[in-house]
mmCIF file of C-alpha atoms (C1' of nucleotides) in Angstrom:
data_model
loop_
_atom_site.group_PDB
_atom_site.id
_atom_site.type_symbol
_atom_site.label_atom_id
_atom_site.label_comp_id
_atom_site.label_asym_id
_atom_site.label_seq_id
_atom_site.Cartn_x
_atom_site.Cartn_y
_atom_site.Cartn_z
ATOM 1 C CA UNK K 1 92.786 121.313 122.717
ATOM 2 C CA UNK K 2 94.422 120.092 125.513
ATOM 3 C CA UNK K 3 97.833 118.844 124.783
ATOM 4 C CA UNK K 4 96.957 115.661 126.102
ATOM 5 C CA UNK K 5 94.924 115.109 122.592
ATOM 6 C CA UNK K 6 98.085 115.172 121.131
ATOM 7 C CA UNK K 7 100.335 112.775 122.468
ATOM 8 C CA UNK K 8 98.616 110.021 120.467
ATOM 9 C CA UNK K 9 99.591 111.999 117.430
ATOM 10 C CA UNK K 10 102.741 112.575 118.852
ATOM 11 C CA UNK K 11 103.469 109.291 118.819
ATOM 12 C CA UNK K 12 102.632 108.141 115.631
ATOM 13 C CA UNK K 13 104.618 110.702 114.125
ATOM 14 C CA UNK K 14 107.747 109.372 115.934
ATOM 15 C CA UNK K 15 106.960 105.544 115.194
ATOM 16 C CA UNK K 16 106.225 106.302 111.103
ATOM 17 C CA UNK K 17 108.615 109.082 110.764
ATOM 18 C CA UNK K 18 111.916 109.925 112.013
ATOM 19 C CA UNK K 19 113.709 107.571 112.732
ATOM 20 C CA UNK K 20 112.872 105.232 110.175
ATOM 21 C CA UNK K 21 113.196 107.735 107.097
ATOM 22 C CA UNK K 22 116.552 108.664 108.849
ATOM 23 C CA UNK K 23 117.609 104.869 108.606
ATOM 24 C CA UNK K 24 116.181 104.448 105.077
ATOM 25 C CA UNK K 25 118.249 107.338 103.860
ATOM 26 C CA UNK K 26 121.283 106.174 105.712
ATOM 27 C CA UNK K 27 121.817 103.100 104.297
ATOM 28 C CA UNK K 28 120.677 104.669 100.464
ATOM 29 C CA UNK K 29 123.268 106.438 100.461
ATOM 30 C CA UNK K 30 125.725 104.141 101.934
ATOM 31 C CA UNK K 31 124.734 101.462 99.089
ATOM 32 C CA UNK K 32 125.293 104.916 96.773
ATOM 33 C CA UNK K 33 128.693 105.911 97.883
ATOM 34 C CA UNK K 34 130.090 102.306 97.717
ATOM 35 C CA UNK K 35 128.836 101.870 94.139
ATOM 36 C CA UNK K 36 125.645 99.759 94.159
ATOM 37 C CA UNK K 37 123.173 100.903 92.193
ATOM 38 C CA UNK K 38 120.024 99.601 94.370
ATOM 39 C CA UNK K 39 117.356 101.096 96.319
ATOM 40 C CA UNK K 40 116.914 100.097 99.815
ATOM 41 C CA UNK K 41 113.536 98.322 98.827
ATOM 42 C CA UNK K 42 114.702 96.165 96.146
ATOM 43 C CA UNK K 43 117.775 95.541 98.679
ATOM 44 C CA UNK K 44 115.088 94.626 101.717
ATOM 45 C CA UNK K 45 113.419 91.596 98.876
ATOM 46 C CA UNK K 46 117.248 90.508 98.112
ATOM 47 C CA UNK K 47 117.628 90.272 101.932
ATOM 48 C CA UNK K 48 114.916 88.010 102.307
ATOM 49 C CA UNK K 49 115.822 86.085 99.783
ATOM 50 C CA UNK K 50 119.185 85.447 100.553
ATOM 51 C CA UNK K 51 117.503 83.954 104.091
ATOM 52 C CA UNK K 52 115.702 82.153 101.397
ATOM 53 C CA UNK K 53 115.897 81.167 97.950
ATOM 54 C CA UNK K 54 112.663 81.530 95.144
ATOM 55 C CA UNK K 55 109.998 82.454 97.734
ATOM 56 C CA UNK K 56 106.538 83.359 95.460
ATOM 57 C CA UNK K 57 105.409 86.668 95.258
ATOM 58 C CA UNK K 58 102.940 86.476 97.842
ATOM 59 C CA UNK K 59 105.178 84.966 100.182
ATOM 60 C CA UNK K 60 107.285 87.861 100.191
ATOM 61 C CA UNK K 61 104.286 90.218 100.587
ATOM 62 C CA UNK K 62 103.564 88.511 103.963
ATOM 63 C CA UNK K 63 107.354 89.560 104.545
ATOM 64 C CA UNK K 64 108.299 92.192 103.522
ATOM 65 C CA UNK K 65 104.532 93.948 104.381
ATOM 66 C CA UNK K 66 103.685 95.245 101.459
ATOM 67 C CA UNK K 67 100.705 94.779 99.091
ATOM 68 C CA UNK K 68 101.112 92.575 95.897
ATOM 69 C CA UNK K 69 101.433 95.200 92.905
ATOM 70 C CA UNK K 70 104.324 96.927 95.159
ATOM 71 C CA UNK K 71 106.156 93.325 95.060
ATOM 72 C CA UNK K 72 105.271 92.599 91.568
ATOM 73 C CA UNK K 73 106.704 96.072 90.208
ATOM 74 C CA UNK K 74 109.729 95.831 92.633
ATOM 75 C CA UNK K 75 110.576 92.036 91.171
ATOM 76 C CA UNK K 76 110.106 93.897 87.377
ATOM 77 C CA UNK K 77 112.960 96.240 88.187
ATOM 78 C CA UNK K 78 115.133 93.400 90.057
ATOM 79 C CA UNK K 79 114.335 91.663 86.731
ATOM 80 C CA UNK K 80 115.494 94.415 84.816
ATOM 81 C CA UNK K 81 118.707 94.854 86.409
ATOM 82 C CA UNK K 82 119.365 90.600 86.065
ATOM 83 C CA UNK K 83 119.457 90.432 90.035
ATOM 84 C CA UNK K 84 116.302 87.563 90.433
ATOM 85 C CA UNK K 85 114.475 85.556 87.852
ATOM 86 C CA UNK K 86 110.732 84.411 87.830
ATOM 87 C CA UNK K 87 110.630 80.920 87.805
ATOM 88 C CA UNK K 88 107.040 79.399 86.932
ATOM 89 C CA UNK K 89 106.115 76.573 89.883
ATOM 90 C CA UNK K 90 105.643 73.320 88.355
ATOM 91 C CA UNK K 91 102.944 72.011 91.001
ATOM 92 C CA UNK K 92 100.576 75.350 90.881
ATOM 93 C CA UNK K 93 100.870 77.950 87.396
ATOM 94 C CA UNK K 94 99.492 80.858 89.212
ATOM 95 C CA UNK K 95 102.133 80.766 90.971
ATOM 96 C CA UNK K 96 105.639 82.452 90.187
ATOM 97 C CA UNK K 97 109.150 81.295 92.276
ATOM 98 C CA UNK K 98 111.247 84.175 92.891
ATOM 99 C CA UNK K 99 115.363 82.824 92.557
ATOM 100 C CA UNK K 100 118.463 84.705 92.723
ATOM 101 C CA UNK K 101 120.969 85.170 89.901
ATOM 102 C CA UNK K 102 124.813 84.862 91.013
ATOM 103 C CA UNK K 103 124.595 88.364 90.307
ATOM 104 C CA UNK K 104 122.510 89.176 93.250
ATOM 105 C CA UNK K 105 124.435 86.466 95.655
ATOM 106 C CA UNK K 106 127.456 88.729 94.957
ATOM 107 C CA UNK K 107 125.589 91.286 96.324
ATOM 108 C CA UNK K 108 124.722 89.954 99.219
ATOM 109 C CA UNK K 109 128.339 90.293 100.239
ATOM 110 C CA UNK K 110 128.980 93.401 99.230
ATOM 111 C CA UNK K 111 126.475 95.087 101.073
ATOM 112 C CA UNK K 112 126.101 93.126 104.410
ATOM 113 C CA UNK K 113 128.924 95.086 105.708
ATOM 114 C CA UNK K 114 127.443 98.637 104.591
ATOM 115 C CA UNK K 115 123.965 97.037 106.237
ATOM 116 C CA UNK K 116 125.568 96.322 109.317
ATOM 117 C CA UNK K 117 127.634 99.170 109.746
ATOM 118 C CA UNK K 118 124.891 101.177 109.121
ATOM 119 C CA UNK K 119 122.315 99.568 111.915
ATOM 120 C CA UNK K 120 125.178 100.097 114.165
ATOM 121 C CA UNK K 121 126.139 103.517 113.528
ATOM 122 C CA UNK K 122 122.297 103.997 113.981
ATOM 123 C CA UNK K 123 121.854 101.958 116.999
ATOM 124 C CA UNK K 124 124.783 103.566 118.758
ATOM 125 C CA UNK K 125 124.515 104.399 122.484
ATOM 126 C CA UNK K 126 121.487 102.233 122.668
ATOM 127 C CA UNK K 127 122.030 98.713 124.600
ATOM 128 C CA UNK K 128 120.626 95.340 124.069
ATOM 129 C CA UNK K 129 117.220 95.376 126.549
ATOM 130 C CA UNK K 130 116.122 98.620 125.004
ATOM 131 C CA UNK K 131 116.466 97.083 121.246
ATOM 132 C CA UNK K 132 114.576 94.243 122.681
ATOM 133 C CA UNK K 133 111.389 96.322 123.855
ATOM 134 C CA UNK K 134 111.574 98.273 120.461
ATOM 135 C CA UNK K 135 111.346 95.023 118.628
ATOM 136 C CA UNK K 136 108.470 93.466 120.646
ATOM 137 C CA UNK K 137 106.525 96.474 121.051
ATOM 138 C CA UNK K 138 106.676 97.219 117.632
ATOM 139 C CA UNK K 139 105.960 93.574 116.756
ATOM 140 C CA UNK K 140 102.185 94.180 119.007
ATOM 141 C CA UNK K 141 101.837 97.493 117.607
ATOM 142 C CA UNK K 142 101.560 95.109 114.525
ATOM 143 C CA UNK K 143 100.138 92.090 115.406
ATOM 144 C CA UNK K 144 96.880 94.697 116.779
ATOM 145 C CA UNK K 145 96.506 95.885 113.602
ATOM 146 C CA UNK K 146 96.531 92.665 111.319
ATOM 147 C CA UNK L 1 126.567 83.343 106.447
ATOM 148 C CA UNK L 2 125.932 83.353 109.734
ATOM 149 C CA UNK L 3 123.005 83.938 112.457
ATOM 150 C CA UNK L 4 124.539 86.824 113.752
ATOM 151 C CA UNK L 5 125.030 88.748 110.790
ATOM 152 C CA UNK L 6 121.808 89.195 110.154
ATOM 153 C CA UNK L 7 120.317 90.416 113.703
ATOM 154 C CA UNK L 8 121.012 94.431 112.118
ATOM 155 C CA UNK L 9 119.112 93.982 109.039
ATOM 156 C CA UNK L 10 116.217 92.523 110.691
ATOM 157 C CA UNK L 11 116.247 95.066 113.159
ATOM 158 C CA UNK L 12 116.659 97.556 110.319
ATOM 159 C CA UNK L 13 113.203 95.098 108.616
ATOM 160 C CA UNK L 14 111.441 95.314 112.205
ATOM 161 C CA UNK L 15 112.233 99.582 112.648
ATOM 162 C CA UNK L 16 111.376 100.191 108.904
ATOM 163 C CA UNK L 17 108.521 98.080 107.851
ATOM 164 C CA UNK L 18 106.711 96.744 109.891
ATOM 165 C CA UNK L 19 104.559 98.641 112.696
ATOM 166 C CA UNK L 20 104.894 101.869 110.691
ATOM 167 C CA UNK L 21 103.231 100.620 107.610
ATOM 168 C CA UNK L 22 100.544 98.626 109.600
ATOM 169 C CA UNK L 23 99.713 102.167 111.277
ATOM 170 C CA UNK L 24 99.504 103.970 108.687
ATOM 171 C CA UNK L 25 97.667 102.156 106.472
ATOM 172 C CA UNK L 26 94.717 101.716 109.358
ATOM 173 C CA UNK L 27 94.591 105.272 109.661
ATOM 174 C CA UNK L 28 94.200 106.028 106.151
ATOM 175 C CA UNK L 29 91.681 103.297 106.165
ATOM 176 C CA UNK L 30 89.824 104.830 109.554
ATOM 177 C CA UNK L 31 89.975 108.162 107.797
ATOM 178 C CA UNK L 32 88.518 106.826 104.531
ATOM 179 C CA UNK L 33 85.590 105.283 106.032
ATOM 180 C CA UNK L 34 84.980 107.814 107.813
ATOM 181 C CA UNK L 35 84.020 109.596 104.751
ATOM 182 C CA UNK L 36 87.253 111.856 104.802
ATOM 183 C CA UNK L 37 89.304 111.891 101.212
ATOM 184 C CA UNK L 38 92.570 112.914 102.853
ATOM 185 C CA UNK L 39 96.118 111.037 102.619
ATOM 186 C CA UNK L 40 98.068 110.284 106.325
ATOM 187 C CA UNK L 41 100.679 112.608 104.313
ATOM 188 C CA UNK L 42 98.631 115.322 103.885
ATOM 189 C CA UNK L 43 97.221 114.718 107.772
ATOM 190 C CA UNK L 44 100.515 115.282 108.813
ATOM 191 C CA UNK L 45 101.211 118.127 107.338
ATOM 192 C CA UNK L 46 97.893 119.669 108.926
ATOM 193 C CA UNK L 47 98.731 118.213 112.032
ATOM 194 C CA UNK L 48 101.644 119.645 112.406
ATOM 195 C CA UNK L 49 99.928 123.628 111.063
ATOM 196 C CA UNK L 50 97.295 122.884 114.062
ATOM 197 C CA UNK L 51 100.034 123.057 116.103
ATOM 198 C CA UNK L 52 101.491 125.905 114.967
ATOM 199 C CA UNK L 53 99.893 127.849 111.838
ATOM 200 C CA UNK L 54 101.427 129.304 109.065
ATOM 201 C CA UNK L 55 104.775 127.673 108.466
ATOM 202 C CA UNK L 56 106.778 128.115 106.025
ATOM 203 C CA UNK L 57 108.281 125.050 103.441
ATOM 204 C CA UNK L 58 111.403 124.329 104.641
ATOM 205 C CA UNK L 59 110.335 124.759 108.474
ATOM 206 C CA UNK L 60 107.469 121.764 107.514
ATOM 207 C CA UNK L 61 110.335 120.129 105.985
ATOM 208 C CA UNK L 62 112.290 119.909 109.535
ATOM 209 C CA UNK L 63 109.663 118.937 111.358
ATOM 210 C CA UNK L 64 108.254 115.711 108.772
ATOM 211 C CA UNK L 65 111.527 114.971 108.179
ATOM 212 C CA UNK L 66 110.666 115.303 104.249
ATOM 213 C CA UNK L 67 112.957 117.298 101.502
ATOM 214 C CA UNK L 68 111.682 120.073 100.005
ATOM 215 C CA UNK L 69 109.893 118.915 97.009
ATOM 216 C CA UNK L 70 108.139 116.209 98.590
ATOM 217 C CA UNK L 71 106.341 119.403 100.401
ATOM 218 C CA UNK L 72 106.094 121.411 97.475
ATOM 219 C CA UNK L 73 103.436 118.305 96.214
ATOM 220 C CA UNK L 74 101.743 117.989 99.576
ATOM 221 C CA UNK L 75 101.158 121.816 99.548
ATOM 222 C CA UNK L 76 99.947 121.820 96.104
ATOM 223 C CA UNK L 77 97.775 119.183 96.376
ATOM 224 C CA UNK L 78 96.530 120.469 99.644
ATOM 225 C CA UNK L 79 95.868 123.819 97.764
ATOM 226 C CA UNK L 80 93.852 121.692 95.298
ATOM 227 C CA UNK L 81 91.839 120.882 98.114
ATOM 228 C CA UNK L 82 91.290 123.847 99.732
ATOM 229 C CA UNK L 83 92.799 122.840 102.899
ATOM 230 C CA UNK L 84 95.497 125.554 102.849
ATOM 231 C CA UNK L 85 96.812 128.745 101.503
ATOM 232 C CA UNK L 86 100.685 129.547 100.433
ATOM 233 C CA UNK L 87 101.297 133.447 101.306
ATOM 234 C CA UNK L 88 104.208 135.232 100.722
ATOM 235 C CA UNK L 89 106.297 136.395 103.404
ATOM 236 C CA UNK L 90 106.227 140.294 103.793
ATOM 237 C CA UNK L 91 109.865 140.289 105.204
ATOM 238 C CA UNK L 92 111.685 137.792 103.286
ATOM 239 C CA UNK L 93 110.130 137.631 99.133
ATOM 240 C CA UNK L 94 111.964 133.830 99.087
ATOM 241 C CA UNK L 95 109.479 132.427 101.393
ATOM 242 C CA UNK L 96 105.574 131.339 101.473
ATOM 243 C CA UNK L 97 104.003 131.024 104.607
ATOM 244 C CA UNK L 98 101.854 127.973 104.697
ATOM 245 C CA UNK L 99 97.954 128.805 106.409
ATOM 246 C CA UNK L 100 95.454 126.913 107.115
ATOM 247 C CA UNK L 101 92.129 127.094 105.535
ATOM 248 C CA UNK L 102 88.564 126.966 107.761
ATOM 249 C CA UNK L 103 87.769 123.939 106.180
ATOM 250 C CA UNK L 104 91.256 122.663 107.168
ATOM 251 C CA UNK L 105 90.400 123.569 110.957
ATOM 252 C CA UNK L 106 87.212 121.960 110.254
ATOM 253 C CA UNK L 107 88.798 118.851 109.714
ATOM 254 C CA UNK L 108 91.179 118.785 112.467
ATOM 255 C CA UNK L 109 87.949 117.805 114.935
ATOM 256 C CA UNK L 110 86.959 115.168 112.828
ATOM 257 C CA UNK L 111 89.878 113.682 112.649
ATOM 258 C CA UNK L 112 91.907 114.181 115.384
ATOM 259 C CA UNK L 113 89.448 110.914 117.432
ATOM 260 C CA UNK L 114 90.201 109.126 114.499
ATOM 261 C CA UNK L 115 93.776 109.958 114.966
ATOM 262 C CA UNK L 116 93.199 108.957 118.348
ATOM 263 C CA UNK L 117 90.981 105.958 118.358
ATOM 264 C CA UNK L 118 93.943 104.296 115.895
ATOM 265 C CA UNK L 119 96.425 105.056 117.952
ATOM 266 C CA UNK L 120 94.526 103.565 121.183
ATOM 267 C CA UNK L 121 93.848 100.261 119.317
ATOM 268 C CA UNK L 122 97.516 100.142 117.837
ATOM 269 C CA UNK L 123 99.059 100.712 121.255
ATOM 270 C CA UNK L 124 96.755 98.189 122.783
ATOM 271 C CA UNK L 125 98.564 96.356 125.871
ATOM 272 C CA UNK L 126 101.498 98.157 125.587
ATOM 273 C CA UNK L 127 102.514 99.960 129.079
ATOM 274 C CA UNK L 128 103.066 103.334 128.941
ATOM 275 C CA UNK L 129 107.185 102.663 130.321
ATOM 276 C CA UNK L 130 107.657 100.584 126.802
ATOM 277 C CA UNK L 131 106.007 103.835 124.850
ATOM 278 C CA UNK L 132 108.837 105.647 125.867
ATOM 279 C CA UNK L 133 111.285 103.190 125.434
ATOM 280 C CA UNK L 134 110.356 103.550 122.000
ATOM 281 C CA UNK L 135 110.290 106.756 121.283
ATOM 282 C CA UNK L 136 113.420 107.630 123.501
ATOM 283 C CA UNK L 137 115.175 104.586 121.309
ATOM 284 C CA UNK L 138 113.671 106.192 117.936
ATOM 285 C CA UNK L 139 114.915 109.817 118.760
ATOM 286 C CA UNK L 140 118.131 108.594 119.845
ATOM 287 C CA UNK L 141 118.664 106.525 116.260
ATOM 288 C CA UNK L 142 117.296 109.568 114.688
ATOM 289 C CA UNK L 143 120.076 111.938 116.438
ATOM 290 C CA UNK L 144 122.819 109.192 115.495
ATOM 291 C CA UNK L 145 122.221 110.072 111.704
ATOM 292 C CA UNK L 146 121.635 113.512 111.933
ATOM 293 C "C1'" DT V 1 81.289 67.427 87.253
ATOM 294 C "C1'" DG V 2 80.177 72.060 87.507
ATOM 295 C "C1'" DA V 3 79.697 76.232 89.671
ATOM 296 C "C1'" DA V 4 81.231 79.715 93.492
ATOM 297 C "C1'" DA V 5 84.824 81.521 96.145
ATOM 298 C "C1'" DA V 6 89.908 81.327 96.912
ATOM 299 C "C1'" DT V 7 93.913 82.234 95.818
ATOM 300 C "C1'" DA V 8 98.348 84.428 92.684
ATOM 301 C "C1'" DG V 9 99.638 87.706 89.961
ATOM 302 C "C1'" DT V 10 99.298 91.843 87.050
ATOM 303 C "C1'" DT V 11 97.840 96.311 85.360
ATOM 304 C "C1'" DG V 12 95.949 101.235 85.680
ATOM 305 C "C1'" DC V 13 95.356 105.542 88.381
ATOM 306 C "C1'" DA V 14 96.852 108.653 91.847
ATOM 307 C "C1'" DT V 15 99.793 109.950 95.898
ATOM 308 C "C1'" DA V 16 104.260 110.419 97.462
ATOM 309 C "C1'" DG V 17 109.577 109.926 98.051
ATOM 310 C "C1'" DC V 18 114.425 110.699 96.286
ATOM 311 C "C1'" DT V 19 117.891 113.308 93.254
ATOM 312 C "C1'" DA V 20 119.664 116.927 90.565
ATOM 313 C "C1'" DA V 21 119.534 120.701 88.924
ATOM 314 C "C1'" DC V 22 116.842 124.832 88.286
ATOM 315 C "C1'" DT V 23 115.153 129.965 89.443
ATOM 316 C "C1'" DA V 24 115.111 133.573 92.507
ATOM 317 C "C1'" DT V 25 115.903 136.614 96.440
ATOM 318 C "C1'" DA V 26 118.812 137.170 100.713
ATOM 319 C "C1'" DT V 27 123.339 137.864 102.606
ATOM 320 C "C1'" DG V 28 128.176 138.733 103.784
ATOM 321 C "C1'" DT V 29 132.552 140.542 102.120
ATOM 322 C "C1'" DC V 30 136.131 142.532 99.938
ATOM 323 C "C1'" DG U 1 128.348 148.409 95.509
ATOM 324 C "C1'" DA U 2 129.591 143.735 93.485
ATOM 325 C "C1'" DC U 3 131.220 139.154 93.337
ATOM 326 C "C1'" DA U 4 130.149 134.902 96.057
ATOM 327 C "C1'" DT U 5 127.381 132.428 98.935
ATOM 328 C "C1'" DA U 6 123.931 130.432 101.482
ATOM 329 C "C1'" DT U 7 118.968 129.700 101.198
ATOM 330 C "C1'" DA U 8 113.832 129.254 99.877
ATOM 331 C "C1'" DG U 9 111.015 126.888 96.522
ATOM 332 C "C1'" DT U 10 110.472 124.434 91.740
ATOM 333 C "C1'" DT U 11 110.259 121.436 88.528
ATOM 334 C "C1'" DA U 12 111.773 117.010 85.991
ATOM 335 C "C1'" DG U 13 112.651 112.017 85.987
ATOM 336 C "C1'" DC U 14 112.730 108.094 88.503
ATOM 337 C "C1'" DT U 15 111.133 104.576 91.951
ATOM 338 C "C1'" DA U 16 107.841 102.985 95.438
ATOM 339 C "C1'" DT U 17 102.796 102.787 97.201
ATOM 340 C "C1'" DG U 18 98.285 101.968 97.984
ATOM 341 C "C1'" DC U 19 93.738 101.103 96.167
ATOM 342 C "C1'" DA U 20 90.600 99.074 92.624
ATOM 343 C "C1'" DA U 21 89.567 95.899 88.900
ATOM 344 C "C1'" DC U 22 91.301 92.880 86.157
ATOM 345 C "C1'" DT U 23 92.836 87.546 84.312
ATOM 346 C "C1'" DA U 24 94.376 83.250 85.504
ATOM 347 C "C1'" DT U 25 94.189 79.121 87.734
ATOM 348 C "C1'" DT U 26 93.209 76.214 91.560
ATOM 349 C "C1'" DT U 27 90.129 74.668 95.406
ATOM 350 C "C1'" DT U 28 85.793 73.481 96.970
ATOM 351 C "C1'" DC U 29 81.184 71.456 97.660
ATOM 352 C "C1'" DA U 30 76.652 70.755 95.933
#
DNA sequence: TGAAAATAGTTGCATAGCTAACTATATGTC
DNA sequence: GACATATAGTTAGCTATGCAACTATTTTCA
């Protein structure tokens, strides 16, 4: 096979594995070192609820790019840890609203600095315009496939 | 919290979730539609072996950014499907060399077009320089954290 | 109004991820 | 040569992911 044929595969490798894995692991490690018993996946759910509380599960699917069973189980685990509570919607009985507890609101203050520090570390030496390009390209990749 | 405080988190969200999930799912779907019973994770192992056969497991860890137990199980599953074979190294008895079978070599031809088509679809409307920026930024993110 | 289609969420099953603890072999040093 | 240390790989336990099939509601429309 020519080298050319592997260019795309290599890019797949880059987009899919490397950076995201490294960032995720570092963030997880930094949470743990701060004594916070929370996974980055759980954090990413809380992150969206901190921006807008009491989203339903489908909305969390859309915003986190996960499927419904994944959200069901993440919410199960977050409920076990008393960080969120499922509240049945009054207008549509199919819907669960996922609402933050006080404990989760407290967690926001504990994690936001860790997340910012981690991303600053990850983005060291990369300038604003490059970051902008990455965001736009990844957004377009996503749009191309959905 | 100010909007500013969430900029980094948002970028994390973008790098970590969106594009990579979308590409992975599409690739998986395209494999399945072609009747290929293989996961993208398994494919990514084969991808490295097609470039260089008979790597040991630790080397596969390094090249795929996975940890050792993950590789152990991926190789377990690939062996079950008769796509690779563990060969004990003759010079160092701690080491397994992971070598392709004929079936896996055949699979290369069946999957390479699917992978290329998928990446072309994903990268539609994105020009070469932008792709270059993304690759370099993600590489630097990785380097910053390792 | 009543049957079909759409939507929200759950459950079962398989794969994959991470950490920690473990075995086995190899290396380095006194 | 022997003991400490490093390295390769495996196992166990938990969380997370994806798909398919399922239940329960709501909406659509003939």
